[in-house]
Amino acid sequence: MVVLVGLNTDLGRIKAWWRTLGGDGFIVLPPPTRSRYTQSDGHEDAAEMFATRGIAAGASFAYWHWQSHDAFDRSGDLRGVLYLHWGGDHATVATGLGEGPPGYRIVNNGPQGAFQLDKVTATDADGLPDPEDTAGVRQFLARIDEPRRRTARSTEYDPLASTEERWLHDRLSGPVDLDAAVRFTAPLEHRQALTPDETARLLSAWRETYAGRLAAWRGWRSVLPALLRQEHPETWEVAAELGADASHALAAHPSPRSLDLLRAWALTGDEGAVRGWFRAHHALREPDPVRAAHALSEELTDRTAPEAAQTGLLRALREAVTDEPDTRRSATDAFSPLLLATIRFATDDRLPRPLRVAAAKAAADTADRVREAAGRLTDAAEAADALAAVERYETVRDDLLAGTGPDLTGYEGGLGDIYHRYRTLSPADVRWLRDRLADPSTGVQGIAYCLELLYAHGKAAETDLQALLPRWKKELTKQYRTTYTEWRHPLVTLTCLALDLEHPAADDLLAWWAKPKPLWKNPVRLLTHLGAPDEAKAAELWEFIVSGGDDNGHLMTWVLLRARLDGTHPLQVAEKLIGEPGIRPYTLEHVLIGVADPDQPLWHYAIDPRSHSWWRRAQEVADHPGLSAEARAIGLKAARRHCVTRYPDQVRPPVTQGEVSAARAWLEARADRTAAD
């Protein structure tokens, strides 16, 4: 987003005020660029500023990052709350920020939250904004649409005052403006207050304006529930056109007709539809949630629905059980009934095996958290019951998980979160990965993930190459960004495999890489040099690296390639580059950590501070007896910046308090290492 800044814009006024802040142990970082994208980036920028200006490391500071910067539109006007993050002493930061610039206000959310900066707006005696005051309307809508209670299955809102409801109805009383109406329909229908007249007029405009693409208008999420509630005659035609996206609304209004639609969508494997189908079936056909889940799981299996369908069914079952009053736990906020329910379902013989397998997968990395939380329970019987459930789960876990793997179609960050589970591959893992490569339904992301794991561990074989060769020209030549992943483009890895195997297909692959188009391949072409490495490839890679070109894994490729040629560990290669002219220190640091285990290099373009894999490699580099003090210092610096000790709630999968304490103790034991080194 490019923001045009003028002195009379919100951004201009806020920047002018920002420049006046600082002093008395408090500093502010300059407004962000795209390089400061997260809170971790902000803390790194602060540390760099401290070092450059000679500021004591314990100073307090404030900043906003690029994600927060989305609060401004292209003209520099404030279109939402600007979140101001901080570090150091909370009271010092609060004092340093003060009340905000004239015309704005700062909300202090306490030591566990960010500060919020927003405009000061006026309201009338009833607390209502002027309809022409954009900021005032936004703040009013945000206030009334804040839920008072939210669960996995439902959301509750405070009732509207009569004046508030009338104000919202007035906004919908004139000619229908669908773009504007979105903001006002939601708070009304959250209280089931859209009138039949409003619903009918919105429906008419919606179907006319968005004919053939009804889901493109965001307001449908309020209008469809109103149609269902009011039993409008066009409801089912609209729902059918919306498709599985309408599952949540249909599940909230169960009927035989909604049950049929939800079932049809669920059998395609859509997870949201599966959850909706369960809710409607549970409400209409089977009051016992476990028996309801059993019946649906067997039907999904009989119809060979995608594996993700069982995951969706498990989520719906957990939501049903933990939402029921007699299964809620209030002994301690730290104890999650959802986690315990998942562990219990993995060993519940009333459920079919596919659903128990889904539970076992969902419970992975949670047993220690449940065990730790159970230890804090004051009810001894309840604690013993939870611990017994964990023991039963751990007894059957390996059997249930054998030959299974993650959902390869989901969010790629979720696959990165569990990458550490594949640091070693069991025979069952190898079989599963190969089966996925041989499955024609596996998409590009799944191919990239599975092939990288097999290739890095030396388990990729000619059969894997043969399975993918029929697909490479039509499917694998498409652009697939891997900047933030631990794996490379699948065609890069496939080419490396073909070269290593001296397979005839290598010539065809190299000929394709040599062509000038498509342009997306040019930044990653040299990564294929890792296959069948030789000195000429090493020299070409090195020439590119020292030229200052954009690094897309080139230095890591060269380090791994050089290690293969020299028969040494990649860490020894990377270590020798410290201080080398033409090598960017930032890139070298991430490569040094990333190659700590050559059987599973981490290809993420930067050190991921919320990853288990990066934390463990940073520790290993920091403690490696064969590395120089400079190299070990790089590992220690990466460990100090990791979220496990600073923001443990950001680590994925979540860590236990015991793991956090161990990490802090590890760092504390090395507190004076920099001076010693």
XYZ file of C-alpha atoms in Angstrom:
677
model
C 0.000 0.000 0.000
C 1.417 3.390 -1.038
C 0.189 6.160 1.259
C 0.293 9.754 0.035
C 1.137 11.952 3.010
C 0.088 15.565 3.437
C 0.225 17.743 6.526
C -3.581 17.935 6.544
C -4.055 14.166 6.491
C -4.397 12.019 9.578
C -1.086 10.365 8.784
C 0.642 13.715 8.373
C -0.690 15.034 11.687
C 0.147 11.828 13.541
C 3.677 11.783 12.119
C 4.218 15.397 13.143
C 3.137 14.566 16.700
C 5.211 11.383 16.699
C 8.372 13.364 15.965
C 7.853 15.352 19.163
C 7.949 12.278 21.409
C 10.892 10.822 23.286
C 13.105 11.485 26.290
C 13.302 10.321 29.919
C 14.129 6.712 29.017
C 11.528 6.564 26.258
C 12.083 6.561 22.492
C 9.884 6.094 19.444
C 10.897 4.230 16.324
C 10.428 5.970 12.970
C 7.188 5.168 11.115
C 7.431 1.732 9.491
C 8.383 0.439 6.098
C 7.419 -3.002 4.805
C 10.514 -4.470 6.475
C 8.875 -3.916 9.876
C 5.920 -6.203 9.351
C 5.432 -7.820 12.775
C 5.991 -7.094 16.453
C 9.174 -9.158 16.333
C 10.463 -6.912 13.550
C 9.664 -3.884 15.710
C 11.674 -5.227 18.627
C 14.573 -6.012 16.301
C 14.451 -2.452 14.923
C 14.515 -1.129 18.493
C 17.537 -3.264 19.363
C 19.339 -1.995 16.261
C 18.510 1.615 17.146
C 19.735 1.092 20.707
C 23.036 -0.301 19.441
C 23.500 2.476 16.853
C 22.727 5.337 19.240
C 24.326 3.829 22.317
C 21.012 3.610 24.175
C 20.784 1.304 27.172
C 19.194 -2.037 26.282
C 16.469 -1.653 28.921
C 15.019 1.571 27.497
C 11.300 1.765 26.775
C 10.046 2.327 23.247
C 6.948 2.513 21.063
C 6.309 1.891 17.365
C 3.761 0.721 14.874
C 4.397 -1.848 12.161
C 3.283 -2.245 8.576
C 0.244 -4.338 9.419
C -0.911 -1.581 11.782
C -0.234 0.903 8.990
C -3.236 -0.509 7.133
C -5.262 1.744 9.429
C -4.502 4.494 6.884
C -6.028 4.594 3.418
C -4.140 5.637 0.290
C -4.829 9.302 1.009
C -3.417 9.087 4.531
C -6.796 9.248 6.250
C -7.337 7.100 9.323
C -9.909 4.449 8.467
C -9.499 2.342 11.610
C -7.716 2.138 14.938
C -3.922 2.549 14.757
C -2.299 0.019 17.103
C 0.860 1.274 18.811
C 3.097 -1.530 20.090
C 5.755 -1.103 22.718
C 8.566 -2.613 24.768
C 10.172 -1.930 28.129
C 8.245 -0.462 31.052
C 4.536 -0.068 30.374
C 4.077 2.945 32.665
C 6.999 4.746 31.015
C 5.515 4.143 27.572
C 2.075 5.320 28.688
C 3.556 8.521 30.071
C 5.655 9.048 26.959
C 2.691 8.676 24.614
C 0.437 10.888 26.705
C -3.075 11.593 25.505
C -2.212 11.668 21.809
C -2.112 14.506 19.277
C -4.858 17.168 19.286
C -8.049 15.746 17.828
C -7.084 12.165 18.644
C -7.136 9.956 21.703
C -5.063 7.062 22.986
C -6.613 4.060 24.700
C -4.344 2.239 27.138
C -5.111 -1.486 27.029
C -2.794 -2.374 29.909
C 0.509 -4.243 30.133
C -0.771 -7.169 28.044
C -2.051 -5.137 25.096
C -1.178 -2.519 22.515
C -2.148 1.135 22.770
C -4.849 2.310 20.372
C -4.884 5.697 18.649
C -8.060 6.973 17.053
C -9.902 10.186 16.286
C -11.928 12.068 18.866
C -15.523 12.155 17.638
C -18.739 13.750 18.857
C -22.048 12.075 19.684
C -25.494 13.396 20.572
C -27.276 13.020 23.886
C -28.169 9.400 23.024
C -24.560 8.536 22.239
C -25.239 8.457 18.488
C -22.853 9.844 15.851
C -23.640 12.231 13.038
C -24.327 9.941 10.032
C -21.903 12.084 7.995
C -19.062 11.607 10.494
C -17.220 8.647 9.003
C -14.972 8.070 12.008
C -17.837 8.519 14.471
C -20.006 6.004 12.601
C -17.136 3.522 12.486
C -16.543 3.808 16.228
C -20.242 3.486 17.009
C -20.628 0.368 14.852
C -17.508 -1.180 16.381
C -18.922 -0.598 19.869
C -22.372 -2.091 19.304
C -21.067 -5.011 17.252
C -18.577 -6.193 19.883
C -19.820 -9.577 21.174
C -20.459 -9.944 24.874
C -19.889 -13.705 24.654
C -18.438 -15.893 21.952
C -18.143 -19.679 21.703
C -17.233 -21.933 18.814
C -20.922 -22.370 18.006
C -22.547 -19.062 18.831
C -22.014 -15.368 19.433
C -24.111 -13.203 21.748
C -24.509 -9.422 21.618
C -25.867 -6.882 24.056
C -29.356 -5.601 23.214
C -29.572 -2.318 21.322
C -31.129 0.729 22.885
C -34.277 1.791 21.055
C -32.518 4.923 19.805
C -29.611 2.845 18.481
C -31.889 0.440 16.670
C -33.912 3.286 15.173
C -30.670 4.978 14.006
C -29.629 1.775 12.188
C -33.055 1.308 10.579
C -32.918 4.926 9.373
C -29.680 4.162 7.522
C -31.542 1.467 5.548
C -34.729 3.425 4.905
C -33.778 5.209 1.679
C -32.731 3.883 -1.725
C -30.653 0.739 -1.294
C -26.893 1.331 -1.376
C -25.475 -2.171 -1.028
C -21.924 -1.025 -0.238
C -23.110 1.194 2.605
C -25.777 -1.233 3.809
C -23.222 -3.891 4.746
C -22.204 -1.928 7.845
C -25.739 -1.530 9.152
C -27.288 -4.896 8.365
C -24.834 -6.872 10.512
C -25.537 -5.251 13.906
C -29.277 -5.464 13.247
C -29.380 -9.106 12.198
C -27.033 -10.065 15.027
C -30.102 -9.226 17.140
C -32.515 -10.734 14.565
C -33.828 -7.233 13.943
C -33.774 -6.842 10.165
C -37.382 -6.283 9.137
C -39.097 -8.243 6.329
C -39.307 -5.027 4.286
C -35.595 -4.301 4.693
C -34.704 -7.885 3.881
C -36.855 -7.930 0.740
C -35.430 -4.653 -0.584
C -31.852 -5.748 0.122
C -32.508 -9.124 -1.530
C -33.890 -7.497 -4.677
C -30.934 -5.132 -5.038
C -28.468 -7.892 -4.200
C -29.782 -10.355 -6.784
C -29.943 -7.685 -9.457
C -26.497 -6.158 -8.829
C -24.654 -9.420 -8.147
C -26.496 -11.770 -10.493
C -24.480 -14.940 -10.966
C -22.034 -14.041 -8.211
C -24.108 -13.605 -5.090
C -21.248 -14.423 -2.723
C -19.312 -11.367 -3.953
C -21.458 -9.056 -1.770
C -20.318 -9.259 1.854
C -23.739 -8.311 3.183
C -25.197 -11.703 2.295
C -23.981 -13.050 5.643
C -26.638 -10.913 7.311
C -29.359 -11.138 4.677
C -29.372 -14.945 4.341
C -30.007 -15.539 8.083
C -32.831 -13.009 7.868
C -34.315 -14.863 4.873
C -34.127 -18.147 6.774
C -35.617 -16.629 9.901
C -38.450 -15.007 7.964
C -39.046 -18.138 5.803
C -38.807 -16.072 2.636
C -39.867 -18.010 -0.504
C -36.580 -17.253 -2.320
C -34.412 -18.513 0.527
C -33.517 -21.908 -0.870
C -32.778 -20.686 -4.371
C -30.365 -18.135 -2.893
C -28.789 -20.679 -0.539
C -28.227 -23.157 -3.368
C -26.482 -20.498 -5.446
C -24.249 -19.481 -2.532
C -23.237 -23.108 -2.029
C -21.178 -24.412 0.865
C -20.277 -20.879 1.988
C -23.830 -20.696 3.343
C -23.317 -23.686 5.651
C -23.027 -21.736 8.904
C -26.288 -19.872 8.308
C -28.162 -23.035 7.359
C -26.844 -24.887 10.394
C -28.085 -22.083 12.647
C -31.594 -22.605 11.191
C -31.875 -26.420 10.984
C -34.663 -27.919 8.929
C -35.074 -31.007 6.735
C -34.322 -28.873 3.694
C -31.182 -27.315 5.163
C -30.063 -30.774 6.305
C -30.275 -32.099 2.735
C -28.256 -29.199 1.320
C -25.633 -29.448 4.047
C -25.266 -33.189 3.538
C -24.719 -32.770 -0.197
C -22.035 -30.139 0.350
C -20.425 -32.125 3.168
C -19.940 -35.214 1.031
C -17.710 -33.151 -1.276
C -15.344 -32.738 1.683
C -16.027 -29.088 2.476
C -15.094 -28.755 6.155
C -17.540 -25.942 6.910
C -20.365 -27.917 5.362
C -19.430 -30.979 7.419
C -19.629 -28.941 10.600
C -22.972 -27.496 9.550
C -24.286 -30.942 8.622
C -23.363 -32.244 12.053
C -25.070 -29.338 13.823
C -28.277 -29.769 11.819
C -28.257 -33.575 12.199
C -27.554 -33.245 15.928
C -30.459 -30.803 16.302
C -32.983 -32.702 14.178
C -32.085 -36.399 14.212
C -29.746 -37.444 17.021
C -29.475 -35.576 20.345
C -26.447 -37.578 21.486
C -23.411 -35.855 19.921
C -21.192 -38.954 19.895
C -23.817 -41.105 18.181
C -24.470 -38.275 15.721
C -20.766 -38.048 14.901
C -20.527 -41.832 14.541
C -23.311 -41.936 11.960
C -21.902 -39.074 9.900
C -18.346 -40.378 10.057
C -19.413 -43.747 8.666
C -21.328 -42.092 5.841
C -18.320 -39.916 4.981
C -16.168 -43.045 4.893
C -18.659 -44.978 2.764
C -18.836 -42.100 0.277
C -15.003 -41.785 0.283
C -15.200 -38.132 1.203
C -11.818 -36.338 1.458
C -9.879 -36.826 4.676
C -10.460 -33.192 5.660
C -14.140 -34.050 6.128
C -13.342 -36.168 9.203
C -11.346 -33.244 10.617
C -14.342 -30.976 10.162
C -16.600 -33.522 11.832
C -14.224 -33.781 14.785
C -14.257 -29.999 15.212
C -18.050 -30.000 15.205
C -18.163 -32.806 17.783
C -15.705 -31.011 20.068
C -17.705 -27.798 19.796
C -20.921 -29.615 20.671
C -19.444 -31.314 23.725
C -17.537 -28.346 25.142
C -20.492 -26.027 24.587
C -22.796 -28.120 26.743
C -23.221 -26.770 30.295
C -22.427 -30.050 32.047
C -19.030 -30.375 30.328
C -17.727 -26.860 30.920
C -14.745 -26.587 33.250
C -14.260 -23.567 35.489
C -11.623 -24.897 37.891
C -8.925 -22.906 36.126
C -8.753 -20.700 33.071
C -5.572 -22.523 32.040
C -7.386 -25.833 31.582
C -8.854 -26.237 28.120
C -11.833 -28.592 27.890
C -11.367 -28.551 24.105
C -7.895 -30.103 24.359
C -9.038 -32.707 26.850
C -12.069 -33.588 24.720
C -9.805 -34.132 21.714
C -7.584 -36.514 23.659
C -10.615 -38.400 24.979
C -12.104 -38.834 21.493
C -8.883 -40.444 20.242
C -9.549 -43.385 22.592
C -13.362 -43.395 22.508
C -14.435 -46.784 21.152
C -17.881 -45.400 20.388
C -16.334 -43.512 17.456
C -15.199 -45.072 14.146
C -11.464 -45.335 13.576
C -11.270 -42.503 10.960
C -12.685 -40.092 13.521
C -10.351 -41.370 16.244
C -7.429 -40.914 13.865
C -8.529 -37.331 13.223
C -8.641 -36.797 16.996
C -5.176 -38.286 17.455
C -3.793 -35.939 14.802
C -5.497 -32.930 16.350
C -4.155 -33.886 19.786
C -0.543 -34.070 18.588
C 1.647 -31.627 20.556
C -1.109 -31.145 23.168
C -0.613 -34.026 25.612
C 2.031 -32.182 27.621
C -0.142 -29.072 27.755
C -3.076 -31.052 29.137
C -0.801 -32.841 31.604
C 0.642 -29.513 32.762
C -2.793 -27.913 33.086
C -4.109 -30.936 34.990
C -1.326 -30.467 37.509
C -2.764 -27.048 38.347
C -6.287 -28.304 39.015
C -7.425 -28.074 42.629
C -9.838 -31.007 42.292
C -7.678 -34.116 42.747
C -10.228 -36.457 41.148
C -10.599 -34.212 38.114
C -6.826 -33.964 37.749
C -6.405 -37.747 37.997
C -9.130 -38.261 35.392
C -7.397 -35.877 32.961
C -4.009 -37.526 33.484
C -5.525 -40.969 32.906
C -7.009 -39.715 29.621
C -3.563 -38.514 28.529
C -2.012 -41.885 29.362
C -4.670 -43.738 27.368
C -4.054 -41.406 24.430
C -0.295 -41.882 24.493
C -0.777 -45.665 24.531
C -2.685 -45.654 21.219
C -1.234 -42.540 19.572
C 1.486 -44.187 17.494
C -0.875 -46.827 16.177
C -3.484 -44.251 15.162
C -0.977 -41.884 13.559
C 0.996 -44.512 11.645
C 0.840 -43.738 7.938
C -0.994 -40.434 8.355
C 0.025 -36.871 7.655
C -1.186 -33.276 7.599
C -3.768 -31.713 5.331
C -1.674 -30.681 2.331
C -4.361 -28.358 0.990
C -4.558 -26.132 4.051
C -2.794 -22.916 4.988
C 0.898 -23.323 4.157
C 1.884 -21.723 7.461
C 0.217 -24.646 9.223
C 2.489 -27.037 7.356
C 5.498 -24.982 8.403
C 4.348 -25.108 12.018
C 4.732 -28.896 12.106
C 7.891 -29.146 10.010
C 9.873 -30.136 13.098
C 7.891 -33.381 13.287
C 9.666 -34.507 10.119
C 13.227 -33.903 11.199
C 13.537 -37.670 11.022
C 11.360 -39.849 8.809
C 9.931 -43.160 9.950
C 9.219 -45.866 7.365
C 5.528 -44.996 7.742
C 6.304 -41.334 7.029
C 8.205 -42.279 3.887
C 5.326 -44.428 2.667
C 2.811 -41.660 3.312
C 4.908 -39.014 1.542
C 5.430 -41.273 -1.479
C 1.748 -42.147 -1.631
C 0.908 -38.445 -1.723
C 3.318 -37.839 -4.599
C 1.753 -40.719 -6.508
C -1.772 -39.430 -5.865
C -2.946 -37.355 -8.851
C -5.172 -35.276 -6.553
C -2.193 -33.886 -4.604
C -1.760 -30.236 -5.549
C 1.363 -28.173 -6.129
C 1.731 -27.200 -2.473
C 1.468 -30.823 -1.348
C 3.943 -31.956 -3.981
C 6.410 -29.268 -2.930
C 6.120 -30.218 0.739
C 6.390 -33.986 0.309
C 9.089 -33.960 -2.345
C 11.276 -31.566 -0.335
C 11.087 -33.799 2.726
C 11.919 -36.950 0.795
C 14.720 -35.319 -1.192
C 16.390 -33.628 1.778
C 16.384 -36.859 3.769
C 17.810 -38.784 0.837
C 14.627 -40.846 0.498
C 13.399 -39.579 -2.882
C 13.624 -42.318 -5.499
C 13.138 -42.851 -9.204
C 9.566 -44.007 -8.557
C 8.781 -40.566 -7.121
C 10.300 -38.921 -10.180
C 8.318 -41.171 -12.511
C 5.106 -40.382 -10.646
C 5.561 -36.652 -11.231
C 6.988 -36.552 -14.748
C 3.562 -36.803 -16.457
C 2.454 -33.721 -14.516
C 5.414 -31.388 -14.665
C 4.743 -29.532 -17.932
C 1.081 -28.811 -17.252
C 1.084 -28.365 -13.482
C 4.542 -27.791 -12.049
C 5.569 -25.029 -14.445
C 3.143 -22.632 -12.768
C 4.267 -19.907 -10.404
C 4.209 -20.943 -6.744
C 5.713 -18.551 -4.223
C 7.853 -20.131 -1.527
C 9.337 -17.020 0.104
C 7.906 -17.834 3.513
C 8.082 -21.635 3.419
C 10.599 -24.286 4.393
C 10.407 -25.917 0.983
C 11.301 -24.906 -2.548
C 9.267 -24.768 -5.734
C 8.535 -28.414 -6.573
C 10.064 -28.108 -10.035
C 13.341 -26.984 -8.465
C 13.393 -30.053 -6.235
C 12.254 -32.367 -9.033
C 15.073 -31.090 -11.251
C 17.620 -31.677 -8.488
C 16.329 -35.227 -8.062
C 16.496 -35.946 -11.813
C 20.068 -34.626 -11.932
C 21.159 -36.688 -8.944
C 19.650 -39.826 -10.498
C 21.154 -39.006 -13.927
C 17.677 -39.593 -15.306
C 17.053 -38.785 -19.004
C 14.289 -36.369 -17.967
C 16.959 -34.057 -16.517
C 17.810 -32.799 -20.018
C 14.193 -31.798 -20.698
C 13.926 -30.092 -17.336
C 17.163 -28.142 -17.811
C 16.064 -27.098 -21.307
C 12.866 -25.673 -19.827
C 14.792 -23.768 -17.161
C 17.071 -22.311 -19.852
C 14.159 -20.687 -21.720
C 13.532 -16.986 -21.003
C 9.887 -17.454 -20.060
C 7.941 -17.679 -17.847
C 9.614 -14.883 -15.920
C 8.762 -16.261 -12.467
C 11.436 -18.951 -12.769
C 14.402 -16.644 -13.267
C 14.945 -15.800 -9.553
C 15.041 -19.505 -8.600
C 16.696 -21.143 -11.626
C 20.106 -21.355 -9.964
C 18.645 -23.285 -7.032
C 18.564 -26.327 -9.303
C 22.388 -26.394 -9.099
C 22.096 -28.369 -5.875
C 21.360 -31.404 -8.031
C 24.494 -33.247 -9.239
C 26.737 -30.406 -8.034
C 30.086 -29.595 -9.612
C 32.638 -26.805 -9.458
C 31.187 -24.975 -12.452
C 27.765 -24.774 -10.776
C 29.383 -23.634 -7.548
C 31.239 -20.872 -9.384
C 28.107 -19.647 -11.171
C 26.168 -19.546 -7.923
C 28.968 -17.714 -6.139
C 29.213 -15.122 -8.900
C 25.508 -14.385 -8.513
C 25.726 -14.184 -4.708
C 28.564 -11.638 -4.605
C 26.896 -9.602 -7.358
C 24.311 -8.459 -4.822
C 21.346 -9.988 -6.618
C 18.129 -10.751 -4.740
C 18.700 -13.869 -2.658
C 15.913 -16.428 -3.034
C 17.816 -19.256 -1.381
C 20.992 -18.860 -3.418
C 23.432 -18.601 -0.523
C 21.850 -21.579 1.215
C 22.047 -23.536 -2.035
C 25.728 -22.669 -2.414
C 26.491 -23.689 1.189
C 24.721 -27.042 0.779
C 26.328 -27.569 -2.630
C 29.812 -26.736 -1.345
C 29.323 -29.087 1.601
C 28.403 -31.926 -0.764
C 31.443 -31.286 -2.926
C 33.819 -31.026 0.022
C 32.306 -33.844 2.068
C 31.865 -31.594 5.093
C 29.036 -30.281 7.232
C 27.268 -27.192 5.847
C 27.852 -25.391 9.162
C 31.604 -25.524 8.521
C 31.062 -23.990 5.092
C 28.752 -21.245 6.337
C 31.045 -20.396 9.243
C 33.910 -19.518 6.892
C 31.746 -16.856 5.236
C 31.454 -14.711 8.370
C 32.925 -11.347 7.455
C 33.384 -12.326 3.803
C 33.097 -9.277 1.484
C 29.952 -9.354 -0.639
C 28.025 -11.581 1.770
C 25.091 -9.933 3.499
C 25.360 -10.648 7.247
C 21.562 -10.896 7.602
C 21.338 -13.576 4.908
C 24.335 -15.472 6.231
C 22.842 -15.567 9.731
C 19.638 -17.176 8.522
C 21.600 -19.628 6.367
C 23.831 -20.602 9.288
C 20.791 -21.535 11.376
C 18.906 -23.023 8.413
C 21.603 -25.560 7.501
C 22.205 -26.784 11.068
C 20.624 -30.090 9.999
C 21.489 -30.792 6.333
C 18.913 -33.601 6.297
C 16.214 -30.971 6.729
C 17.395 -27.485 5.738
C 15.029 -24.619 6.534
C 14.415 -22.657 3.326
C 12.354 -19.852 4.885
C 13.816 -16.545 3.641
C 14.317 -15.354 7.228
C 14.642 -16.829 10.695
C 11.086 -17.547 11.809
C 10.864 -16.467 15.479
C 7.705 -18.480 16.182
C 8.897 -21.814 14.784
C 9.961 -24.863 16.797
C 12.420 -25.770 14.038
C 14.212 -22.439 14.071
C 14.400 -22.374 17.878
C 16.014 -25.796 18.057
C 18.527 -25.049 15.293
C 19.442 -21.728 16.923
C 20.165 -23.566 20.174
C 22.268 -26.163 18.377
C 24.372 -23.545 16.609
C 24.808 -21.589 19.839
C 26.099 -24.673 21.670
C 28.016 -26.322 18.823
C 31.511 -27.133 20.157
C 33.065 -27.210 16.711
C 32.025 -23.713 15.675
C 33.822 -20.441 16.217
C 32.727 -17.924 18.827
C 31.371 -15.696 16.042
C 29.223 -18.487 14.639
C 27.927 -19.520 18.050
C 27.077 -15.881 18.774
C 24.838 -15.842 15.706
C 22.944 -18.841 17.054
C 22.610 -17.222 20.464
C 21.349 -13.961 18.961
C 18.678 -15.820 17.002
C 17.659 -17.697 20.154
C 17.378 -14.478 22.152
C 15.045 -13.027 19.532
C 12.814 -16.094 19.399
C 9.232 -15.795 20.612
C 9.490 -18.805 22.933
C 10.817 -16.590 25.736
C 9.493 -13.196 24.634
C 6.032 -13.933 23.210
C 5.413 -17.635 23.911
C 1.760 -17.351 22.909
C 2.921 -16.730 19.320
C 4.804 -20.029 19.031
C 3.022 -22.636 16.903
C 2.167 -25.283 17.890
C 1.777 -23.776 21.381
C 4.404 -24.546 23.994
C 3.917 -25.552 27.616
C 4.946 -23.340 30.499
C 7.600 -25.920 31.269
C 9.101 -25.464 27.804
C 9.054 -21.695 28.225
C 10.763 -21.962 31.606
C 13.400 -24.309 30.174
C 14.067 -21.918 27.308
C 14.458 -18.981 29.683
C 16.787 -20.994 31.897
C 18.843 -21.949 28.851
C 19.228 -18.300 27.882
C 19.944 -17.239 31.452
C 22.756 -19.789 31.672
C 24.335 -18.080 28.658
C 23.680 -14.505 29.731
C 27.364 -13.632 29.874
C 28.396 -15.739 26.878
C 28.932 -12.760 24.597
C 31.625 -11.374 26.856
C 33.218 -14.807 27.317
C 33.270 -15.460 23.577
